[in-house]
Amino acid sequence: MLHALRTLGEWLGGPLLHDPVDANLVVALEFDAVGHYIGAKPYPFDEQDLPLYLYKKAKGSNPPTLTPTLLLNRGAVERSLKNARNAYRKLRALDSSLPDSELTNEALWPRMAQDIAKAIEGTRKRERILLTVRIDGCWMGERGDFRRALLTKFHEEGRESLVQGRCAVCGEEKEVSGDISPFKFYTIDKPGYVVGGFDKTLAYKAFPLCYHCRDLIQRGRQHVEANLTFAFAPRIRYLLIPDFIFGKEVVRQDVLDILTQDREQRQQRLHTLSRREMRRITADEEDILDLLSQERDVMTFHFLFMTRQQGREAIDLYIQDVYPSRLRALFQAKSTVDRALRIPREDGTWRDYDFTYATLYRFFSKADPNKRNPDLLRHFYNLVDRTFRAAPVSANYLIPFLMAQIRHEVITPDRRDQGLYRFTILDALASLMFILFTTGKEVPMSNQTPSTLEAYLESLPALDDDLKKGVFLLGALTERLLRVQGLERGNTPFWKSLKSLKMNAMDFQGLLPRVRNKLQEYDRFGRGEAALFQLASSYLAQTKTPWKMSVDELNFYFALGMGLFPQVAPYIYPQHDESQQEEVGA
């Protein structure tokens, strides 16, 4: 990953002296050639001028930047002036050609504060103001003395761990340090965490990095964070890091442009390239993985999921060396799931399902959007990792998580009574099918719609034995009864018999005749219901007893039948019987 970021930084033009920052206005403290204060002047903020402002965050917090460019603290302007003064002093100590600026004269700060207040007059309180200095009409980024001093400042970092050695990234023999990592999940301040512990003079042995590689990696990281960071699922983002293993010359130019241009340029490029709607497999509207999947295997991608909290960075998941062909396999699995789980529209037509990783994520997130269960998230990341690596996953591992959410839906009166649990069940099956298709089970290639109910059951990879098919059909028949009760009575008392979907084998064995009897009471046990009953009975009769399936599994396949009743209905009811179709709700 670090080598890939270094290469990207090199192709982007080398190290940058500035960090990205966003503001609504720039206020420059103007000084003449010898450093005398002239006044404060507002300028419109322009992202293209970031190299001129020379904003660069400091590793510590006092002052917060390495240059006298910082976001103005509107409630404590003189504190901002103090931070700017301290940063200027440190740079001037490194390059004496910088003038002795009156920025260091505290007696002038009240006047400067008044001038700043006048310059930002009329702006809203929430607007961000970038405070900087200009000397002799030049921005800091236009002056060689400022740039030289800042480069020298960069190389002061990690001097306590500086030795002559071999860089872990470029492999060259030069000055290296063990304390200049571009990522904050690497630290040397804990004994036993890395070689050397608290002894910084020995820390280089764990991660020797030269300053040139550090600067290039930082440039690559800045580009990735600004332009190649995407939403994977709600509240989960990832960094997409390209690795051009055979050099950029063998990569298609349109792909190279999308990976190396800024976000605005990339969107313009995608608009010209996309003649059809780009398929998404993540929660991001700007997902570019579909396009990247069409590239040859001349490059790979790294997916980095990180958590940032109070200045700390922690890796949640790192997936390395994902080839375009693997992305194609993921999209092929998605397409198969989408076709298999078509959803009926109100006008009688059908639309494809739309699976993304956000679908899977809902079974590993809490209802409160501001809280996340770390244990559930670890299971989610484990499944994501396995789908990208094609590592086997047992359905039995996934089903308890799916059932937990389904049970929550059916015991919540509003969601149960409105039938919203059906969408959750459909999402659960889509998640299971996608996991199976991407972790070992062969993806079916046929695009033809099954012609019989038995063929439809065979097309669902989750129903791979007679017991699962029988319980599935029992679920469909039960859903039919619940819909009949809803139409006849306005409520569904039979839910009480389903025990919040925690039924055991004996419960299921007694449920089939009960459902039939109830439908007969409502005079709704017609040919379609009889066909479901007979087929379910046949499958269950062929299953050896005792049933070797857990409570979670039995209730899951039963729930699938309930959720997929609209897909089952066309096989058992005549299409021309409009009144019957209305009762079914298909």
Coordinates of C-alpha atoms in Angstrom, one line a residue:
M1 CA 0.0 0.0 0.0
L2 CA 2.8 2.5 0.9
H3 CA 4.6 1.7 -2.3
A4 CA 1.4 2.3 -4.3
L5 CA 0.8 5.6 -2.6
R6 CA 4.4 6.6 -3.2
T7 CA 4.1 5.8 -6.9
L8 CA 0.8 7.7 -7.1
G9 CA 2.4 10.7 -5.4
E10 CA 5.3 10.6 -7.9
W11 CA 3.0 10.5 -10.9
L12 CA 1.0 13.4 -9.5
G13 CA 4.0 15.6 -9.7
G14 CA 5.9 15.0 -6.5
P15 CA 5.6 16.2 -2.9
L16 CA 3.3 19.0 -2.0
L17 CA 4.2 21.7 0.5
H18 CA 0.6 22.3 1.5
D19 CA -2.4 20.4 3.0
P20 CA -5.9 20.6 1.6
V21 CA -8.2 23.1 3.4
D22 CA -11.6 24.5 2.7
A23 CA -12.7 28.1 3.5
N24 CA -15.2 30.7 2.5
L25 CA -12.8 33.7 2.5
V26 CA -9.1 34.4 2.8
V27 CA -7.8 37.3 4.9
A28 CA -4.2 38.3 4.4
L29 CA -2.2 40.4 6.8
E30 CA -0.2 42.6 4.4
F31 CA 3.5 43.5 5.1
D32 CA 6.0 45.4 3.0
A33 CA 9.4 44.1 1.9
V34 CA 11.0 44.7 5.2
G35 CA 8.1 43.4 7.3
H36 CA 6.2 46.5 8.3
Y37 CA 2.5 46.0 8.8
I38 CA 0.2 47.6 6.2
G39 CA -3.2 46.2 6.9
A40 CA -5.6 43.3 6.4
K41 CA -7.2 42.6 3.1
P42 CA -9.9 40.0 2.1
Y43 CA -9.5 37.7 -0.9
P44 CA -12.0 35.2 -2.4
F45 CA -10.9 31.6 -1.4
D46 CA -10.0 29.5 -4.4
E47 CA -9.0 25.8 -4.1
Q48 CA -6.6 26.3 -7.1
D49 CA -4.6 28.8 -5.0
L50 CA -3.8 26.3 -2.1
P51 CA -0.2 26.2 -3.2
L52 CA -0.1 30.0 -2.7
Y53 CA -1.7 30.0 0.8
L54 CA 0.8 27.3 1.9
Y55 CA -1.5 25.9 4.7
K56 CA 0.3 23.0 6.4
K57 CA -1.0 21.3 9.5
A58 CA 1.6 20.6 12.3
K59 CA 2.0 17.2 13.9
G60 CA 1.3 18.7 17.3
S61 CA -1.2 21.4 18.2
N62 CA 0.9 24.4 19.3
P63 CA 0.9 26.1 16.9
P64 CA -1.6 24.1 14.8
T65 CA 0.2 24.8 11.5
L66 CA 3.7 24.9 10.3
T67 CA 3.2 28.2 8.5
P68 CA 1.4 31.4 9.5
T69 CA -1.7 30.2 7.6
L70 CA -4.5 28.9 9.7
L71 CA -8.2 28.9 10.1
L72 CA -9.2 32.0 12.0
N73 CA -10.6 31.6 15.5
R74 CA -13.3 34.2 15.3
G75 CA -13.9 34.1 19.0
A76 CA -10.3 34.6 19.9
V77 CA -8.5 36.5 17.1
E78 CA -5.4 37.3 19.1
R79 CA -4.9 33.6 19.9
S80 CA -4.8 33.1 16.1
L81 CA -2.3 35.9 15.7
K82 CA -0.2 34.3 18.4
N83 CA -0.2 31.0 16.6
A84 CA 0.7 32.7 13.3
R85 CA 3.5 34.6 15.1
N86 CA 4.9 31.4 16.6
A87 CA 4.8 29.6 13.2
Y88 CA 6.5 32.6 11.5
R89 CA 9.3 32.7 14.1
K90 CA 10.1 29.0 13.7
L91 CA 10.3 29.4 9.9
R92 CA 12.5 32.5 10.1
A93 CA 14.9 30.7 12.4
L94 CA 15.4 28.2 9.6
D95 CA 15.9 30.8 6.8
S96 CA 17.3 34.3 7.8
S97 CA 16.3 35.8 4.4
L98 CA 12.7 36.1 5.7
P99 CA 12.2 39.7 7.0
D100 CA 11.8 40.4 10.7
S101 CA 8.0 40.9 10.4
E102 CA 5.9 43.1 12.7
L103 CA 3.7 40.1 13.0
T104 CA 5.8 39.4 16.1
N105 CA 5.0 42.7 17.6
E106 CA 2.2 42.1 20.1
A107 CA 1.5 45.8 20.5
L108 CA 0.1 45.8 17.0
W109 CA -2.2 42.8 17.5
P110 CA -5.3 44.9 18.6
R111 CA -4.9 47.0 15.4
M112 CA -4.6 43.8 13.4
A113 CA -7.6 42.3 15.1
Q114 CA -9.7 45.4 14.2
D115 CA -8.5 45.2 10.6
I116 CA -9.5 41.5 10.4
A117 CA -12.9 42.3 11.9
K118 CA -13.4 44.9 9.2
A119 CA -12.2 42.5 6.5
I120 CA -14.7 39.8 7.5
E121 CA -17.6 42.2 8.2
G122 CA -20.8 40.9 6.6
T123 CA -19.7 37.2 6.7
R124 CA -21.8 34.7 8.6
K125 CA -20.5 33.3 11.8
R126 CA -20.3 29.7 10.4
E127 CA -18.2 30.8 7.4
R128 CA -14.6 29.6 7.6
I129 CA -11.9 32.2 7.3
L130 CA -8.4 31.4 6.3
L131 CA -5.9 33.8 7.9
T132 CA -2.5 34.1 6.2
V133 CA 0.3 36.7 5.5
R134 CA 1.6 38.3 2.3
I135 CA 5.0 40.0 2.1
D136 CA 5.7 42.7 -0.5
G137 CA 2.6 41.7 -2.4
C138 CA 3.5 38.0 -2.6
W139 CA 1.8 35.0 -1.1
M140 CA 4.0 32.7 0.9
G141 CA 3.9 30.0 -1.7
E142 CA 5.4 32.5 -4.2
R143 CA 8.5 33.1 -2.1
G144 CA 11.5 30.8 -2.3
D145 CA 12.6 31.7 1.2
F146 CA 9.2 30.5 2.6
R147 CA 9.3 27.2 0.6
R148 CA 13.0 26.5 1.6
A149 CA 12.2 27.1 5.3
L150 CA 9.2 24.9 5.2
L151 CA 11.1 22.0 3.5
T152 CA 13.7 22.3 6.2
K153 CA 11.0 22.2 8.8
F154 CA 9.6 19.0 7.2
H155 CA 13.0 17.3 7.7
E156 CA 13.2 18.3 11.4
E157 CA 10.5 15.7 12.1
G158 CA 11.8 12.4 13.5
R159 CA 15.4 13.6 14.0
E160 CA 15.6 11.7 17.3
S161 CA 15.2 8.5 15.3
L162 CA 17.4 9.5 12.4
V163 CA 20.1 7.1 11.2
Q164 CA 21.9 6.2 7.9
G165 CA 20.0 3.1 6.7
R166 CA 18.0 1.4 4.0
C167 CA 14.5 2.8 3.4
A168 CA 11.7 0.2 3.7
V169 CA 9.8 1.7 0.7
C170 CA 12.4 2.7 -1.9
G171 CA 15.2 0.4 -0.7
E172 CA 17.8 3.1 -1.1
E173 CA 20.6 3.7 1.4
K174 CA 20.1 7.2 2.9
E175 CA 19.0 9.1 5.9
V176 CA 15.9 7.3 7.4
S177 CA 13.8 7.8 10.5
G178 CA 11.5 5.5 12.4
D179 CA 9.2 8.3 13.5
I180 CA 7.9 9.9 10.3
S181 CA 5.1 7.6 9.3
P182 CA 2.4 9.3 7.2
F183 CA -0.3 7.2 9.0
K184 CA -1.2 7.7 12.7
F185 CA -1.9 4.0 13.3
Y186 CA 1.8 3.5 13.6
T187 CA 3.3 4.7 16.8
I188 CA 6.5 4.3 18.8
D189 CA 5.4 5.8 22.1
K190 CA 4.3 2.4 23.7
P191 CA 6.9 -0.1 25.1
G192 CA 6.7 -3.3 23.2
Y193 CA 4.5 -1.9 20.4
V194 CA 7.5 -1.8 18.0
V195 CA 11.2 -2.4 18.2
G196 CA 12.7 0.1 20.6
G197 CA 9.6 1.0 22.6
F198 CA 10.2 4.4 24.2
D199 CA 13.8 4.6 22.8
K200 CA 13.4 6.6 19.6
T201 CA 17.0 6.0 18.7
L202 CA 16.1 2.3 18.1
A203 CA 12.6 2.8 16.5
Y204 CA 14.1 3.0 12.9
K205 CA 14.5 -0.7 13.0
A206 CA 10.8 -1.3 12.8
F207 CA 9.9 1.1 10.0
P208 CA 12.9 2.9 8.4
L209 CA 11.5 5.6 6.0
C210 CA 13.4 8.2 4.1
Y211 CA 12.0 11.8 3.9
H212 CA 11.6 11.7 0.1
C213 CA 9.3 8.6 0.3
R214 CA 7.5 10.2 3.3
D215 CA 6.7 13.3 1.2
L216 CA 5.6 11.3 -1.9
I217 CA 3.4 9.0 0.3
Q218 CA 1.8 12.0 1.8
R219 CA 1.1 13.4 -1.6
G220 CA -0.5 10.2 -2.7
R221 CA -2.6 9.9 0.4
Q222 CA -3.8 13.5 0.1
H223 CA -5.0 12.7 -3.4
V224 CA -6.7 9.5 -2.4
E225 CA -8.5 11.1 0.6
A226 CA -9.7 14.1 -1.5
N227 CA -10.7 12.2 -4.6
L228 CA -10.8 8.4 -4.1
T229 CA -12.6 8.1 -0.8
F230 CA -16.1 6.6 -1.1
A231 CA -19.1 5.5 1.0
F232 CA -19.1 1.8 1.3
A233 CA -22.2 1.5 3.6
P234 CA -23.9 4.0 5.9
R235 CA -21.3 5.7 8.1
I236 CA -18.5 3.5 6.6
R237 CA -16.0 4.9 4.1
Y238 CA -13.0 3.5 2.4
L239 CA -9.9 4.7 0.6
L240 CA -9.4 3.3 -2.9
I241 CA -5.6 3.1 -3.6
P242 CA -4.6 2.1 -7.1
D243 CA -1.4 0.1 -7.7
F244 CA -0.2 0.2 -11.3
I245 CA 1.9 -3.0 -11.1
F246 CA 3.0 -2.9 -14.7
G247 CA 3.3 0.9 -14.9
K248 CA 0.7 3.5 -15.9
E249 CA 1.6 3.1 -19.6
V250 CA -0.4 -0.2 -19.9
V251 CA -3.5 1.2 -18.2
R252 CA -6.3 2.7 -20.4
Q253 CA -6.2 6.5 -20.4
D254 CA -9.8 6.9 -19.3
V255 CA -9.1 4.7 -16.2
L256 CA -5.9 6.6 -15.5
D257 CA -7.7 9.9 -15.7
I258 CA -10.4 8.8 -13.3
L259 CA -7.8 7.7 -10.8
T260 CA -5.4 10.6 -11.0
Q261 CA -7.7 13.6 -11.7
D262 CA -9.5 15.5 -9.0
R263 CA -13.1 14.7 -8.1
E264 CA -14.6 17.5 -10.3
Q265 CA -12.6 16.5 -13.3
R266 CA -13.4 12.8 -12.7
Q267 CA -17.1 13.5 -12.7
Q268 CA -16.8 15.3 -16.0
R269 CA -14.9 12.4 -17.4
L270 CA -17.4 9.9 -16.1
H271 CA -20.2 11.9 -17.6
T272 CA -18.6 11.6 -21.1
L273 CA -17.8 7.9 -20.7
S274 CA -21.0 6.6 -19.2
R275 CA -23.6 5.9 -21.9
R276 CA -25.5 3.7 -19.5
E277 CA -26.2 4.0 -15.8
M278 CA -23.2 2.8 -13.9
R279 CA -23.9 -0.1 -11.6
R280 CA -23.2 0.4 -7.9
I281 CA -22.1 -2.2 -5.5
T282 CA -21.5 0.2 -2.6
A283 CA -23.6 2.9 -1.1
D284 CA -21.8 5.7 -3.0
E285 CA -23.5 7.5 -5.8
E286 CA -20.1 8.1 -7.3
D287 CA -19.0 4.5 -7.1
I288 CA -16.5 3.9 -9.9
L289 CA -15.8 0.2 -9.3
D290 CA -18.0 -0.9 -12.2
L291 CA -15.8 1.1 -14.7
L292 CA -12.6 -0.2 -13.0
S293 CA -13.8 -3.7 -13.2
Q294 CA -13.6 -3.5 -17.0
E295 CA -9.8 -2.9 -17.0
R296 CA -7.4 -5.7 -17.7
D297 CA -5.5 -7.3 -14.8
V298 CA -2.6 -4.9 -15.3
M299 CA -3.3 -3.1 -12.0
T300 CA -4.6 -3.9 -8.5
F301 CA -6.5 -2.0 -5.9
H302 CA -6.2 -1.6 -2.2
F303 CA -9.2 -1.0 0.0
L304 CA -8.4 0.7 3.3
F305 CA -11.2 1.2 5.9
M306 CA -10.0 3.4 8.8
T307 CA -11.5 4.9 11.9
R308 CA -10.4 8.4 12.9
Q309 CA -11.0 9.5 16.5
Q310 CA -9.4 12.3 18.4
G311 CA -6.4 12.4 16.2
R312 CA -5.9 8.7 16.3
E313 CA -6.2 6.4 13.2
A314 CA -7.1 2.7 13.4
I315 CA -7.4 0.2 10.6
D316 CA -10.7 -1.5 10.6
L317 CA -10.1 -3.5 7.4
Y318 CA -7.3 -3.6 4.8
I319 CA -7.9 -5.6 1.6
Q320 CA -4.9 -5.7 -0.7
D321 CA -4.3 -6.7 -4.3
V322 CA -7.8 -6.8 -5.7
Y323 CA -7.7 -7.3 -9.4
P324 CA -10.2 -5.9 -11.9
S325 CA -11.2 -9.5 -12.7
R326 CA -12.2 -9.9 -9.0
L327 CA -14.3 -6.8 -9.2
R328 CA -16.0 -8.2 -12.3
A329 CA -16.8 -11.4 -10.4
L330 CA -18.4 -9.3 -7.6
F331 CA -20.6 -7.4 -10.2
Q332 CA -21.5 -10.7 -11.9
A333 CA -22.8 -12.0 -8.5
K334 CA -24.7 -8.8 -7.9
S335 CA -26.3 -9.0 -11.3
T336 CA -27.4 -12.6 -10.7
V337 CA -28.9 -11.7 -7.3
D338 CA -30.7 -8.7 -8.9
R339 CA -32.3 -10.8 -11.6
A340 CA -33.3 -13.7 -9.3
L341 CA -35.0 -11.4 -6.8
R342 CA -37.1 -9.3 -9.1
I343 CA -39.7 -7.1 -7.3
P344 CA -43.2 -6.6 -8.5
R345 CA -44.4 -3.1 -9.3
E346 CA -48.0 -1.8 -8.8
D347 CA -48.6 -1.8 -12.5
G348 CA -47.9 -5.6 -12.7
T349 CA -44.4 -5.3 -14.2
W350 CA -41.3 -6.4 -12.4
R351 CA -38.0 -4.5 -11.7
D352 CA -34.6 -6.0 -10.8
Y353 CA -33.5 -5.9 -7.2
D354 CA -30.6 -3.6 -6.4
F355 CA -28.1 -5.3 -4.0
T356 CA -25.2 -3.3 -2.6
Y357 CA -23.0 -3.8 0.5
A358 CA -25.3 -1.4 2.3
T359 CA -27.9 -4.2 2.0
L360 CA -25.6 -6.5 4.0
Y361 CA -24.6 -3.8 6.4
R362 CA -28.1 -3.3 7.7
F363 CA -27.9 -6.7 9.5
F364 CA -24.8 -5.6 11.4
S365 CA -25.8 -2.1 12.4
K366 CA -27.9 -0.9 15.4
A367 CA -31.2 1.0 15.0
D368 CA -29.6 4.1 16.5
P369 CA -27.5 5.7 13.7
N370 CA -25.3 7.4 16.3
K371 CA -24.1 4.1 17.8
R372 CA -22.3 1.2 16.3
N373 CA -21.7 -2.2 17.8
P374 CA -18.0 -3.0 17.4
D375 CA -18.6 -6.8 17.6
L376 CA -21.2 -6.7 14.9
L377 CA -18.9 -4.5 12.7
R378 CA -16.1 -6.9 13.1
H379 CA -18.3 -9.6 11.6
F380 CA -19.4 -7.3 8.8
Y381 CA -15.8 -6.5 7.9
N382 CA -14.9 -10.2 8.0
L383 CA -17.7 -10.9 5.5
V384 CA -16.6 -8.1 3.2
D385 CA -13.0 -9.3 3.3
R386 CA -14.1 -12.8 2.4
T387 CA -16.2 -11.7 -0.5
F388 CA -13.2 -9.8 -2.0
R389 CA -10.8 -12.7 -1.4
A390 CA -13.3 -15.5 -2.4
A391 CA -12.7 -17.1 1.0
P392 CA -15.5 -19.7 1.9
V393 CA -18.3 -18.7 4.2
S394 CA -20.9 -21.0 5.7
A395 CA -24.5 -20.0 5.5
N396 CA -24.9 -21.1 9.1
Y397 CA -22.4 -18.4 10.1
L398 CA -24.5 -15.6 8.4
I399 CA -28.1 -16.8 9.2
P400 CA -28.1 -15.8 13.0
F401 CA -27.3 -12.2 12.1
L402 CA -30.0 -12.2 9.4
M403 CA -32.6 -13.7 11.7
A404 CA -31.9 -11.2 14.5
Q405 CA -33.0 -8.3 12.2
I406 CA -35.9 -10.3 10.8
R407 CA -37.2 -11.1 14.3
H408 CA -36.9 -7.4 15.2
E409 CA -39.1 -6.5 12.3
V410 CA -41.9 -9.0 13.0
I411 CA -42.1 -8.1 16.7
T412 CA -42.3 -4.4 15.9
P413 CA -46.1 -3.9 15.5
D414 CA -45.9 -1.0 13.0
R415 CA -43.4 -2.7 10.7
R416 CA -45.2 -6.1 10.9
D417 CA -48.7 -4.7 10.3
Q418 CA -47.5 -2.7 7.3
G419 CA -45.7 -5.7 5.9
L420 CA -42.3 -4.0 5.9
Y421 CA -40.7 -7.2 7.2
R422 CA -41.1 -8.6 3.7
F423 CA -38.5 -6.2 2.4
T424 CA -36.1 -7.1 5.2
I425 CA -36.5 -10.8 4.4
L426 CA -35.8 -10.0 0.7
D427 CA -32.7 -8.1 1.8
A428 CA -31.6 -11.1 3.9
L429 CA -31.9 -13.5 1.0
A430 CA -30.1 -11.1 -1.3
S431 CA -27.3 -10.9 1.3
L432 CA -27.0 -14.7 1.7
M433 CA -27.0 -15.3 -2.1
F434 CA -24.4 -12.6 -2.7
I435 CA -22.2 -14.1 0.1
L436 CA -22.6 -17.6 -1.3
F437 CA -21.9 -16.5 -4.9
T438 CA -18.7 -14.6 -4.0
T439 CA -17.2 -17.1 -1.5
G440 CA -17.3 -20.4 -3.3
K441 CA -20.8 -21.3 -4.7
E442 CA -20.9 -21.3 -8.5
V443 CA -22.9 -18.3 -10.0
P444 CA -25.7 -19.6 -12.3
M445 CA -25.3 -18.1 -15.8
S446 CA -28.9 -18.6 -17.1
N447 CA -31.0 -15.5 -17.7
Q448 CA -34.2 -17.4 -18.3
T449 CA -37.1 -17.2 -15.9
P450 CA -37.9 -20.6 -14.3
S451 CA -41.1 -22.1 -15.9
T452 CA -42.3 -24.1 -12.9
L453 CA -42.4 -23.6 -9.1
E454 CA -40.0 -26.5 -8.7
A455 CA -37.5 -24.9 -11.1
Y456 CA -37.9 -21.6 -9.3
L457 CA -36.9 -23.3 -6.0
E458 CA -33.9 -24.9 -7.7
S459 CA -32.8 -21.4 -8.9
L460 CA -32.4 -20.2 -5.3
P461 CA -29.0 -21.4 -4.1
A462 CA -30.1 -21.2 -0.4
L463 CA -32.7 -24.0 -0.9
D464 CA -30.3 -26.8 -1.6
D465 CA -32.2 -29.7 0.2
D466 CA -35.8 -30.9 0.6
L467 CA -36.2 -29.7 4.2
K468 CA -35.3 -26.1 3.2
K469 CA -37.7 -26.2 0.3
G470 CA -40.5 -27.7 2.3
V471 CA -40.1 -25.1 5.1
F472 CA -39.9 -22.3 2.5
L473 CA -43.2 -23.3 0.9
L474 CA -44.8 -23.6 4.3
G475 CA -43.7 -20.0 4.9
A476 CA -45.3 -18.9 1.6
L477 CA -48.5 -20.6 2.5
T478 CA -48.5 -19.0 5.9
E479 CA -47.9 -15.6 4.3
R480 CA -51.0 -16.3 2.2
L481 CA -53.0 -16.9 5.3
L482 CA -51.8 -13.7 7.0
R483 CA -52.8 -11.7 3.9
V484 CA -56.2 -13.3 3.9
Q485 CA -56.7 -12.5 7.6
G486 CA -55.7 -8.9 6.9
L487 CA -58.3 -8.6 4.2
E488 CA -61.1 -10.4 6.1
R489 CA -60.6 -9.1 9.6
G490 CA -58.3 -6.1 9.4
N491 CA -55.7 -7.7 11.7
T492 CA -53.5 -10.9 11.7
P493 CA -54.0 -12.9 14.9
F494 CA -52.2 -15.9 13.4
W495 CA -48.9 -14.1 14.1
K496 CA -49.2 -15.3 17.7
S497 CA -48.9 -18.9 16.4
L498 CA -45.5 -18.1 14.8
K499 CA -43.8 -17.5 18.2
S500 CA -41.8 -14.4 17.0
L501 CA -40.1 -16.8 14.5
K502 CA -38.5 -18.9 17.2
M503 CA -40.3 -22.1 16.3
N504 CA -38.6 -25.5 16.7
A505 CA -39.0 -28.6 14.5
M506 CA -42.1 -29.8 16.4
D507 CA -43.8 -26.4 15.9
F508 CA -43.2 -26.6 12.2
Q509 CA -44.5 -30.1 11.9
G510 CA -47.7 -29.1 13.5
L511 CA -48.0 -25.8 11.6
L512 CA -48.7 -27.1 8.2
P513 CA -52.1 -28.7 9.0
R514 CA -53.1 -25.6 11.1
V515 CA -52.5 -23.3 8.2
R516 CA -54.5 -25.5 5.9
N517 CA -57.4 -25.6 8.4
K518 CA -57.4 -21.8 8.8
L519 CA -57.5 -21.2 5.1
Q520 CA -60.4 -23.6 4.8
E521 CA -62.2 -21.7 7.5
Y522 CA -61.9 -18.5 5.4
D523 CA -62.9 -20.5 2.3
R524 CA -59.5 -19.6 0.7
F525 CA -58.0 -23.1 0.3
G526 CA -58.2 -23.1 -3.5
R527 CA -56.1 -24.8 -6.2
G528 CA -53.2 -22.5 -5.6
E529 CA -53.1 -23.0 -1.9
A530 CA -53.6 -26.8 -2.4
A531 CA -50.7 -26.9 -4.8
L532 CA -48.4 -25.1 -2.2
F533 CA -49.7 -27.5 0.6
Q534 CA -49.1 -30.6 -1.5
L535 CA -45.6 -29.6 -2.6
A536 CA -44.6 -28.5 0.9
S537 CA -45.9 -31.8 2.3
S538 CA -44.0 -33.8 -0.3
Y539 CA -40.7 -32.1 0.4
L540 CA -41.1 -32.5 4.2
A541 CA -42.1 -36.1 3.9
Q542 CA -38.9 -36.9 2.0
T543 CA -36.8 -35.4 4.8
K544 CA -35.3 -37.8 7.4
T545 CA -36.3 -37.3 11.0
P546 CA -35.2 -35.9 13.3
W547 CA -34.5 -32.7 11.4
K548 CA -30.9 -31.7 11.6
M549 CA -31.3 -28.0 11.5
S550 CA -31.0 -25.3 14.1
V551 CA -34.0 -23.1 15.2
D552 CA -32.4 -20.1 13.5
E553 CA -32.0 -22.0 10.2
L554 CA -35.6 -23.4 10.3
N555 CA -37.1 -20.0 10.9
F556 CA -34.9 -18.3 8.3
Y557 CA -36.0 -20.6 5.5
F558 CA -39.6 -20.2 6.7
A559 CA -39.2 -16.4 6.7
L560 CA -37.8 -16.6 3.1
G561 CA -41.0 -18.2 2.0
M562 CA -43.0 -15.4 3.6
G563 CA -41.0 -12.7 2.0
L564 CA -40.9 -14.2 -1.4
F565 CA -44.6 -15.0 -1.6
P566 CA -45.1 -12.5 -4.4
Q567 CA -42.5 -14.3 -6.5
V568 CA -44.1 -17.7 -5.7
A569 CA -47.7 -16.5 -6.5
P570 CA -47.4 -16.4 -10.3
Y571 CA -46.6 -20.1 -10.4
I572 CA -49.8 -21.1 -8.5
Y573 CA -52.4 -18.6 -9.5
P574 CA -53.8 -18.0 -13.0
Q575 CA -52.5 -14.7 -14.5
H576 CA -56.0 -13.9 -15.8
D577 CA -57.7 -14.0 -12.4
E578 CA -57.4 -10.4 -11.5
S579 CA -59.4 -10.7 -8.3
Q580 CA -57.2 -13.5 -7.1
Q581 CA -54.0 -11.5 -7.9
E582 CA -55.4 -8.5 -5.9
E583 CA -56.0 -10.8 -2.9
V584 CA -52.5 -12.2 -3.2
G585 CA -51.0 -8.7 -3.3
A586 CA -48.4 -9.8 -5.9

